[in-house]
Tab-separated table of C-alpha atoms and ligand atoms in Angstrom:
chain	number	residue	atom	x	y	z
A	1	MET	CA	103.389	111.135	137.786
A	2	ARG	CA	100.727	107.807	135.863
A	3	THR	CA	101.425	106.296	132.439
A	4	GLN	CA	99.626	103.034	130.985
A	5	VAL	CA	102.025	100.628	130.260
A	6	GLY	CA	105.142	101.933	132.536
A	7	ILE	CA	108.865	99.615	130.793
A	8	VAL	CA	111.773	99.187	132.994
A	9	GLY	CA	114.886	98.655	130.768
A	10	ALA	CA	115.345	101.127	127.975
A	11	GLY	CA	117.467	97.682	125.927
A	12	PRO	CA	115.552	97.277	122.624
A	13	ALA	CA	112.678	95.247	124.147
A	14	GLY	CA	111.649	98.264	126.634
A	15	LEU	CA	112.218	101.107	123.867
A	16	LEU	CA	110.501	99.594	121.452
A	17	LEU	CA	107.546	97.936	123.128
A	18	SER	CA	107.246	102.045	123.757
A	19	HIS	CA	107.282	103.094	120.586
A	20	LEU	CA	104.754	99.888	119.211
A	21	LEU	CA	102.198	101.683	122.160
A	22	HIS	CA	102.993	105.081	121.228
A	23	ARG	CA	101.527	103.466	117.368
A	24	SER	CA	98.959	101.768	119.106
A	25	GLY	CA	97.182	105.270	121.168
A	26	ILE	CA	98.896	103.579	124.533
A	27	ASP	CA	101.058	105.935	126.523
A	28	SER	CA	103.974	104.752	128.066
A	29	VAL	CA	106.930	106.068	130.338
A	30	VAL	CA	110.774	103.688	129.691
A	31	LEU	CA	112.770	104.043	133.244
A	32	GLU	CA	116.362	103.064	132.387
A	33	ARG	CA	119.233	102.380	135.161
A	34	ARG	CA	121.965	104.006	132.912
A	35	SER	CA	122.598	107.138	130.991
A	36	ARG	CA	121.506	107.675	127.597
A	37	GLU	CA	125.278	108.222	126.167
A	38	TYR	CA	125.285	105.178	127.607
A	39	VAL	CA	123.030	102.341	126.151
A	40	GLU	CA	123.925	104.783	122.897
A	41	HIS	CA	127.517	102.998	122.916
A	42	ARG	CA	127.023	99.058	124.296
A	43	VAL	CA	128.942	97.842	122.065
A	44	ARG	CA	126.303	93.918	121.622
A	45	ALA	CA	125.234	91.659	118.957
A	46	GLY	CA	124.419	93.463	115.591
A	47	VAL	CA	122.040	89.875	113.990
A	48	LEU	CA	119.329	91.449	112.427
A	49	GLU	CA	116.565	88.710	110.954
A	50	GLN	CA	114.539	89.580	108.226
A	51	GLY	CA	111.703	88.886	110.405
A	52	SER	CA	113.705	91.881	112.513
A	53	VAL	CA	113.566	93.565	109.625
A	54	ASP	CA	110.796	93.415	108.459
A	55	LEU	CA	109.100	94.255	112.204
A	56	LEU	CA	112.065	97.760	112.213
A	57	ARG	CA	110.648	98.819	109.277
A	58	ARG	CA	106.519	98.099	108.841
A	59	THR	CA	107.013	100.606	112.817
A	60	GLY	CA	108.827	103.407	110.690
A	61	LEU	CA	112.252	102.559	112.306
A	62	GLY	CA	113.824	101.352	108.607
A	63	ASP	CA	115.339	104.864	107.362
A	64	ARG	CA	119.466	103.997	108.145
A	65	LEU	CA	118.811	100.121	108.709
A	66	ASP	CA	118.654	100.372	105.000
A	67	ARG	CA	120.704	102.971	105.016
A	68	GLU	CA	123.787	101.618	106.616
A	69	GLY	CA	122.683	97.596	107.676
A	70	LEU	CA	125.147	95.063	105.307
A	71	ARG	CA	122.308	92.342	103.908
A	72	HIS	CA	124.539	88.761	103.640
A	73	GLU	CA	122.592	86.245	101.503
A	74	GLY	CA	125.070	83.484	103.397
A	75	ILE	CA	127.198	82.635	106.217
A	76	GLU	CA	130.523	80.319	105.819
A	77	LEU	CA	131.534	77.562	108.049
A	78	ARG	CA	135.121	76.445	108.249
A	79	PHE	CA	137.014	73.326	109.946
A	80	GLY	CA	139.679	71.291	109.484
A	81	GLY	CA	140.959	73.223	106.680
A	82	THR	CA	138.063	73.940	104.477
A	83	ALA	CA	135.737	76.847	103.430
A	84	HIS	CA	131.724	75.875	102.453
A	85	ARG	CA	129.203	78.762	101.915
A	86	VAL	CA	125.741	78.126	103.214
A	87	ALA	CA	123.709	79.671	101.221
A	88	MET	CA	121.022	81.186	103.279
A	89	THR	CA	119.056	82.599	100.858
A	90	GLU	CA	118.690	80.335	98.013
A	91	LEU	CA	117.467	77.621	100.587
A	92	THR	CA	114.880	79.700	102.019
A	93	GLY	CA	114.265	82.926	100.004
A	94	ARG	CA	114.925	85.021	103.324
A	95	ALA	CA	118.427	87.225	104.878
A	96	ILE	CA	119.773	88.784	107.739
A	97	THR	CA	120.960	92.061	108.196
A	98	VAL	CA	123.674	92.768	109.982
A	99	TYR	CA	123.262	96.169	112.095
A	100	GLY	CA	124.609	96.845	115.770
A	101	GLN	CA	122.052	96.403	118.086
A	102	GLN	CA	124.152	100.263	119.600
A	103	GLU	CA	122.178	101.027	116.531
A	104	VAL	CA	119.180	99.624	117.034
A	105	VAL	CA	118.869	101.414	120.391
A	106	LYS	CA	119.890	104.472	119.074
A	107	ASP	CA	117.328	104.929	116.074
A	108	LEU	CA	114.599	104.372	118.995
A	109	ILE	CA	115.320	106.525	121.435
A	110	ALA	CA	115.994	109.037	118.612
A	111	ALA	CA	111.924	108.003	117.407
A	112	ARG	CA	110.884	108.134	121.087
A	113	THR	CA	112.555	111.381	121.094
A	114	ALA	CA	110.778	112.853	118.386
A	115	ALA	CA	107.264	111.506	119.162
A	116	GLY	CA	107.530	113.886	123.009
A	117	GLY	CA	108.426	109.465	124.165
A	118	GLU	CA	108.911	109.455	128.124
A	119	LEU	CA	111.869	108.130	128.743
A	120	ARG	CA	114.236	108.717	132.312
A	121	PHE	CA	117.656	108.141	131.766
A	122	GLU	CA	119.520	107.690	135.429
A	123	VAL	CA	116.992	106.423	137.442
A	124	GLU	CA	118.485	104.306	140.828
A	125	ASP	CA	116.602	101.523	142.696
A	126	VAL	CA	113.800	100.515	141.151
A	127	ARG	CA	110.830	98.881	142.533
A	128	LEU	CA	108.162	97.342	141.618
A	129	ALA	CA	104.594	96.906	143.820
A	130	GLY	CA	100.986	95.946	143.753
A	131	LEU	CA	101.654	93.904	140.763
A	132	ASP	CA	98.776	91.866	141.647
A	133	ARG	CA	96.304	95.037	141.577
A	134	ALA	CA	94.779	96.811	139.536
A	135	SER	CA	97.140	100.278	139.928
A	136	PRO	CA	100.426	98.244	139.997
A	137	VAL	CA	103.468	101.193	141.187
A	138	ILE	CA	106.563	101.989	140.562
A	139	ARG	CA	108.507	103.308	142.600
A	140	TYR	CA	112.477	104.766	141.822
A	141	ARG	CA	114.754	107.496	142.659
A	142	HIS	CA	115.818	109.779	139.967
A	143	GLN	CA	118.014	113.272	140.240
A	144	GLY	CA	117.735	112.731	143.679
A	145	ARG	CA	114.080	112.670	144.420
A	146	GLU	CA	112.021	109.677	145.729
A	147	GLU	CA	109.191	109.468	142.503
A	148	GLU	CA	106.429	106.742	142.361
A	149	LEU	CA	104.996	106.215	138.982
A	150	HIS	CA	101.187	104.714	138.708
A	151	CYS	CA	100.930	102.480	135.406
A	152	ASP	CA	98.016	100.073	134.089
A	153	PHE	CA	100.455	96.942	133.489
A	154	VAL	CA	104.081	96.864	133.902
A	155	ALA	CA	106.793	95.461	130.792
A	156	GLY	CA	109.914	93.944	132.462
A	157	CYS	CA	112.470	94.698	129.735
A	158	ASP	CA	115.265	95.201	132.616
A	159	GLY	CA	118.067	92.600	131.359
A	160	SER	CA	120.113	89.727	132.749
A	161	HIS	CA	120.744	92.363	135.667
A	162	GLY	CA	117.723	92.999	135.827
A	163	VAL	CA	115.192	93.991	139.418
A	164	SER	CA	111.215	93.352	137.964
A	165	ARG	CA	111.220	89.479	137.572
A	166	SER	CA	112.560	89.527	141.131
A	167	ALA	CA	109.429	91.443	141.845
A	168	VAL	CA	107.794	88.120	141.572
A	169	PRO	CA	106.579	85.439	145.000
A	170	PRO	CA	108.741	82.595	145.241
A	171	GLY	CA	107.157	79.213	143.186
A	172	VAL	CA	105.909	81.148	140.631
A	173	LEU	CA	108.924	80.902	137.743
A	174	THR	CA	110.536	78.461	136.714
A	175	GLU	CA	114.554	78.694	136.113
A	176	TYR	CA	115.535	76.273	132.867
A	177	GLU	CA	118.848	77.338	132.855
A	178	ARG	CA	122.933	75.083	130.917
A	179	GLN	CA	126.364	77.369	132.067
A	180	TYR	CA	128.963	76.912	129.369
A	181	PRO	CA	132.885	75.577	129.781
A	182	PHE	CA	134.132	78.756	128.067
A	183	ALA	CA	133.070	82.452	127.079
A	184	TRP	CA	133.461	85.166	124.390
A	185	LEU	CA	136.420	87.687	123.846
A	186	GLY	CA	134.571	89.984	121.634
A	187	VAL	CA	136.958	92.894	120.070
A	188	LEU	CA	135.497	95.674	117.266
A	189	ALA	CA	138.757	96.910	115.289
A	190	ALA	CA	139.568	99.412	112.412
A	191	ALA	CA	139.960	97.176	109.834
A	192	ALA	CA	137.583	96.222	106.856
A	193	PRO	CA	135.686	92.641	107.249
A	194	ALA	CA	138.164	91.068	105.175
A	195	ALA	CA	134.954	88.813	104.220
A	196	GLU	CA	131.367	89.773	102.122
A	197	GLU	CA	129.792	87.339	104.683
A	198	LEU	CA	130.096	85.591	108.575
A	199	ILE	CA	132.576	83.163	108.865
A	200	TYR	CA	132.290	80.731	111.684
A	201	ALA	CA	135.018	78.526	112.057
A	202	HIS	CA	136.193	75.834	114.205
A	203	HIS	CA	138.971	74.599	115.396
A	204	ASP	CA	141.103	72.713	117.510
A	205	ARG	CA	142.471	75.358	119.794
A	206	GLY	CA	139.031	77.213	120.336
A	207	PHE	CA	136.260	79.400	118.385
A	208	ALA	CA	136.455	81.768	116.384
A	209	LEU	CA	133.954	83.919	114.170
A	210	HIS	CA	134.525	87.073	111.729
A	211	SER	CA	131.762	89.250	111.639
A	212	MET	CA	131.298	92.808	110.808
A	213	ARG	CA	129.734	96.324	111.395
A	214	SER	CA	130.256	98.300	108.308
A	215	PRO	CA	132.469	98.210	105.904
A	216	GLU	CA	135.568	99.687	107.943
A	217	ILE	CA	134.878	98.435	110.821
A	218	SER	CA	135.074	94.829	111.352
A	219	ARG	CA	134.099	92.232	114.741
A	220	LEU	CA	135.991	89.577	115.856
A	221	TYR	CA	135.387	86.859	118.414
A	222	LEU	CA	137.349	85.036	120.851
A	223	GLN	CA	136.772	81.357	122.373
A	224	VAL	CA	138.166	81.937	125.576
A	225	GLU	CA	138.401	80.285	129.257
A	226	PRO	CA	135.194	81.920	131.690
A	227	ASP	CA	137.026	83.715	134.076
A	228	THR	CA	139.585	84.903	131.302
A	229	ASP	CA	140.918	88.651	132.511
A	230	ILE	CA	140.961	90.378	129.388
A	231	ALA	CA	144.215	91.873	130.915
A	232	ASP	CA	145.723	89.240	129.993
A	233	TRP	CA	144.863	89.894	126.162
A	234	PRO	CA	146.836	92.777	125.041
A	235	ASP	CA	146.051	92.994	120.937
A	236	ASP	CA	148.882	91.441	119.617
A	237	ARG	CA	147.666	88.838	121.776
A	238	ILE	CA	144.744	88.702	120.269
A	239	TRP	CA	145.417	88.919	116.543
A	240	SER	CA	148.254	86.311	116.695
A	241	GLU	CA	145.494	84.777	118.454
A	242	LEU	CA	142.379	85.045	115.439
A	243	ARG	CA	144.974	84.383	112.561
A	244	THR	CA	145.378	80.722	113.846
A	245	ARG	CA	141.668	79.980	114.127
A	246	LEU	CA	140.288	82.026	111.095
A	247	GLU	CA	142.740	81.696	108.280
A	248	THR	CA	143.560	78.183	107.653
A	249	VAL	CA	141.929	78.479	104.337
A	250	PRO	CA	145.000	79.195	101.297
A	251	GLY	CA	144.675	82.201	100.731
A	252	TRP	CA	142.334	84.129	102.997
A	253	SER	CA	143.871	86.466	104.801
A	254	LEU	CA	142.596	88.957	108.666
A	255	ASN	CA	142.502	92.469	107.776
A	256	THR	CA	144.632	93.943	110.973
A	257	GLY	CA	143.999	97.469	112.573
A	258	PRO	CA	143.038	99.387	115.473
A	259	ILE	CA	141.172	97.528	118.396
A	260	LEU	CA	138.331	100.142	119.875
A	261	GLU	CA	136.994	97.822	121.871
A	262	LYS	CA	136.893	94.238	123.791
A	263	SER	CA	135.625	92.160	126.485
A	264	VAL	CA	134.958	89.395	127.454
A	265	THR	CA	131.399	87.627	128.155
A	266	GLY	CA	130.528	84.734	130.000
A	267	MET	CA	128.047	81.791	127.765
A	268	ARG	CA	124.842	80.835	129.268
A	269	SER	CA	121.254	79.156	128.428
A	270	LEU	CA	118.333	80.397	130.364
A	271	VAL	CA	114.352	80.240	130.170
A	272	VAL	CA	112.110	81.180	132.676
A	273	GLU	CA	108.791	80.383	132.652
A	274	PRO	CA	106.021	81.774	132.858
A	275	MET	CA	106.724	85.114	131.372
A	276	ARG	CA	103.481	87.203	132.824
A	277	TRP	CA	102.825	86.872	136.125
A	278	GLU	CA	99.679	89.009	137.150
A	279	ARG	CA	100.338	92.468	136.009
A	280	LEU	CA	103.651	92.058	135.007
A	281	PHE	CA	105.256	91.088	131.402
A	282	LEU	CA	108.753	89.963	131.593
A	283	ALA	CA	110.249	90.457	127.600
A	284	GLY	CA	113.569	89.938	126.463
A	285	ASP	CA	116.915	88.738	128.344
A	286	ALA	CA	114.525	89.971	131.768
A	287	VAL	CA	113.089	86.298	131.517
A	288	HIS	CA	116.194	84.514	128.806
A	289	ILE	CA	119.719	84.198	127.312
A	290	VAL	CA	121.060	82.442	124.550
A	291	PRO	CA	124.831	82.203	124.284
A	292	PRO	CA	125.446	84.895	121.014
A	293	THR	CA	126.744	81.605	118.778
A	294	GLY	CA	123.329	80.825	116.961
A	295	ALA	CA	122.962	85.736	116.878
A	296	LYS	CA	118.973	84.910	118.976
A	297	GLY	CA	119.734	87.790	121.824
A	298	MET	CA	118.437	90.974	119.764
A	299	ASN	CA	115.138	89.354	117.534
A	300	LEU	CA	113.761	87.300	120.781
A	301	ALA	CA	113.817	90.169	121.930
A	302	LEU	CA	112.425	92.287	119.550
A	303	ALA	CA	109.549	89.477	118.408
A	304	ASP	CA	108.783	89.691	122.895
A	305	VAL	CA	107.568	92.922	122.050
A	306	ALA	CA	106.157	92.737	119.457
A	307	LEU	CA	103.701	90.426	120.556
A	308	LEU	CA	103.222	93.088	124.007
A	309	GLY	CA	102.418	95.595	121.319
A	310	ASP	CA	99.640	93.857	120.154
A	311	ALA	CA	98.244	91.761	123.691
A	312	PHE	CA	97.733	96.041	124.936
A	313	ALA	CA	97.012	97.409	121.602
A	314	ALA	CA	93.929	94.052	121.887
A	315	TRP	CA	93.566	95.789	125.545
A	316	TYR	CA	93.016	99.208	125.132
A	317	GLN	CA	91.262	99.704	121.634
A	318	GLU	CA	89.033	95.998	121.971
A	319	GLY	CA	88.954	95.577	125.866
A	320	ARG	CA	89.633	91.025	124.827
A	321	ASP	CA	92.461	90.270	127.357
A	322	ASP	CA	93.070	87.232	124.940
A	323	LEU	CA	96.741	88.343	123.950
A	324	LEU	CA	97.865	88.854	126.897
A	325	THR	CA	96.485	85.819	128.462
A	326	GLY	CA	98.246	83.779	125.548
A	327	TYR	CA	101.389	85.646	125.774
A	328	SER	CA	103.745	84.317	127.533
A	329	ASP	CA	103.192	80.674	125.600
A	330	THR	CA	103.709	81.781	122.029
A	331	ALA	CA	106.604	83.344	123.076
A	332	LEU	CA	107.968	80.397	124.558
A	333	ARG	CA	107.555	78.216	120.974
A	334	ARG	CA	110.055	80.949	119.578
A	335	VAL	CA	111.958	80.799	122.403
A	336	TRP	CA	112.546	78.168	122.919
A	337	ARG	CA	112.828	77.402	118.851
A	338	ALA	CA	115.658	79.811	119.766
A	339	GLN	CA	117.479	77.420	122.144
A	340	HIS	CA	117.726	75.240	121.214
A	341	PHE	CA	119.315	76.609	118.156
A	342	SER	CA	121.460	77.717	120.629
A	343	TRP	CA	122.345	75.407	122.584
A	344	TRP	CA	123.323	73.378	118.933
A	345	MET	CA	125.767	76.024	117.380
A	346	THR	CA	127.407	76.759	120.574
A	347	SER	CA	127.803	72.664	121.327
A	348	LEU	CA	129.119	72.118	117.187
A	349	LEU	CA	131.748	74.559	117.241
A	350	HIS	CA	133.408	74.915	120.360
A	351	ARG	CA	136.223	73.379	121.403
A	352	LEU	CA	134.661	71.605	124.982
A	353	GLU	CA	136.497	71.498	127.899
A	354	THR	CA	135.929	68.665	129.264
A	355	GLN	CA	135.541	67.034	125.285
A	356	ASP	CA	136.113	63.386	125.017
A	357	PRO	CA	137.640	62.802	121.420
A	358	TYR	CA	134.363	61.192	120.284
A	359	GLU	CA	132.117	64.156	120.809
A	360	ALA	CA	134.881	65.750	118.605
A	361	LYS	CA	134.610	63.229	116.970
A	362	LEU	CA	130.810	63.592	115.912
A	363	GLN	CA	130.984	67.689	115.939
A	364	ILE	CA	133.597	67.224	112.660
A	365	SER	CA	130.494	64.468	111.323
A	366	THR	CA	127.757	66.633	111.887
A	367	LEU	CA	129.602	69.963	109.643
A	368	HIS	CA	130.360	67.195	107.034
A	369	TYR	CA	127.173	66.672	107.110
A	370	LEU	CA	125.795	69.839	107.684
A	371	THR	CA	128.137	70.950	104.532
A	372	SER	CA	127.220	68.048	102.214
A	373	SER	CA	123.272	67.488	102.700
A	374	ARG	CA	120.678	70.048	101.500
A	375	ALA	CA	118.011	69.532	103.792
A	376	TYR	CA	120.621	69.921	106.787
A	377	ALA	CA	121.815	73.146	105.224
A	378	THR	CA	118.391	74.009	105.703
A	379	SER	CA	117.556	73.144	109.088
A	380	LEU	CA	120.398	75.596	109.603
A	381	ALA	CA	119.921	78.436	107.951
A	382	GLU	CA	115.792	78.457	109.109
A	383	ASN	CA	116.595	78.462	111.987
A	384	TYR	CA	118.834	81.932	110.967
A	385	VAL	CA	117.168	83.463	109.650
A	386	GLY	CA	114.858	83.340	111.192
A	387	LEU	CA	111.715	80.826	110.980
A	388	ALA	CA	108.021	82.951	110.165
A	389	GLU	CA	105.837	79.791	112.163
A	390	VAL	CA	107.396	77.938	114.823
B	1	LIG	N1	116.799	99.472	136.720
B	1	LIG	C1	116.062	100.599	135.214
B	1	LIG	N2	116.868	99.878	134.127
B	1	LIG	C2	117.676	98.912	134.682
B	1	LIG	C3	117.953	97.769	135.589
B	1	LIG	C4	116.886	97.878	136.714
B	1	LIG	N3	116.809	98.270	138.307
B	1	LIG	N4	119.038	96.813	135.861
B	1	LIG	C5	119.213	97.554	134.424
B	1	LIG	N5	117.945	97.951	133.320
B	1	LIG	C6	118.012	98.560	132.346
B	1	LIG	C7	119.816	98.313	131.385
B	1	LIG	O1	120.432	99.165	131.618
B	1	LIG	C8	119.323	97.697	130.552
B	1	LIG	O2	119.879	99.126	129.887
B	1	LIG	O3	117.178	97.267	131.282
B	1	LIG	C9	117.985	97.194	129.989
B	1	LIG	C10	118.035	95.929	129.394
B	1	LIG	O4	118.638	96.678	128.176
B	1	LIG	P1	118.967	95.150	127.282
B	1	LIG	O5	120.206	94.301	128.094
B	1	LIG	O6	119.583	95.157	126.325
B	1	LIG	O7	118.126	93.698	127.344
B	1	LIG	P2	116.784	93.771	125.919
B	1	LIG	O8	115.810	94.657	125.535
B	1	LIG	O9	115.467	92.762	126.526
B	1	LIG	O10	118.073	93.554	124.353
B	1	LIG	C11	118.303	91.625	124.615
B	1	LIG	O11	121.151	92.546	124.446
B	1	LIG	O12	122.280	91.886	125.788
B	1	LIG	C12	121.602	91.298	124.818
B	1	LIG	O13	122.199	89.833	123.285
B	1	LIG	C13	120.834	90.585	124.031
B	1	LIG	O14	121.259	91.255	122.008
B	1	LIG	C14	120.180	91.143	123.493
B	1	LIG	C15	119.192	92.204	124.060
B	2	LIG	C1	127.783	89.827	115.750
B	2	LIG	O1	128.496	90.450	114.375
B	2	LIG	O2	127.642	91.019	116.643
B	2	LIG	C2	127.437	88.680	116.340
B	2	LIG	C3	127.341	87.907	114.713
B	2	LIG	C4	127.279	87.017	114.998
B	2	LIG	C5	126.695	86.141	116.058
B	2	LIG	C6	127.844	86.400	116.875
B	2	LIG	C7	128.059	87.661	116.950
B	2	LIG	O3	126.702	85.074	115.963
């Protein structure tokens, strides 16, 4: 089998890239380890920056997003028994949209399928070869058969546990990493959100976040120990802890309901540079990871492949390689801004295990400053909604 761009991974990065390439008349094949059912129902993040929404709309993916996405013009910061709104749209002119990552994935799969796109689910043992030659090959197993996909380029969009990155020879890539001494326990609950906007809560017992997926479904998170066993968190304990950390403002109470899904996710910051080696282009979680506090993961994945889509179009349509050559440097500018912002939000809002009282005082001082200075709030807001240029 032959294609122009072989794509490993059917997350937001791989699927959007395939969609963008198709719109430029470029052929691709997407190889995914999991089933379609699995990727369409994997519960992940849910905040789209203004730029991500604009991109999805511009490329024909805005219908359901416009109908079901929840536009938010502010967020709330809760600490010390008080609530403060950061008026993002008033401060920046931009907004965010709450729309689950798996909904973006469903829309992309539907669009690719309708256009006759080649998506192969449940492939096993993906191996990349010949990345430094004119025609790389991706070998894999599908339905018990050994297959070969010959292509001009390979896009490694296979997430944080992918294989693409390991095809790069030792010594080429540099990793920049930060671990955090905590994790997030996330739940999806059949409960009407008790607030219209997201609530980020700083609390002595640890961070909590009140988010949502629809007018009937809440999405909630608790900071927990990194090695937390979900079995130690029966639903009652989760609700009780959420109440303690979120019901800190007079007159506000959480809505509860059946918990539909719960899981624990570790927190990590990672950047791998450069994002390209020869004919392999890496995008999304395959090359950079952020802790979820700044809600940047999906947006970075989409932004990477928007650049790649343009770069491949310039190559195939005009024979230009400048955008392919510049891809890594251009993408890394945005990646590092999001790295800093995600690290900063994480450091500001979590209870740190190694926390000394001095650092805890700095967090509170920063929160007071943020909620009283228009300049500082604007800085948070423009990072949160996504800067047009970085
Ligand atoms: N072969 C084929 N597919 C693979 C392999 C492999 N060896 N390894 C991983 N995959 C698939 C995964 O099953 C997944 O569907 O690659 C896909 C990667 O998708 P994501 O993890 O969603 O990564 P990305 O598209 O970069 O999107 C980043 O996902 O984890 C969130 O917070 C993150 O929101 C961000 C977004
Ligand atoms: C979510 O709704 O899943 C969500 C929202 C904001 C975050 C992280 C996750 O910062």
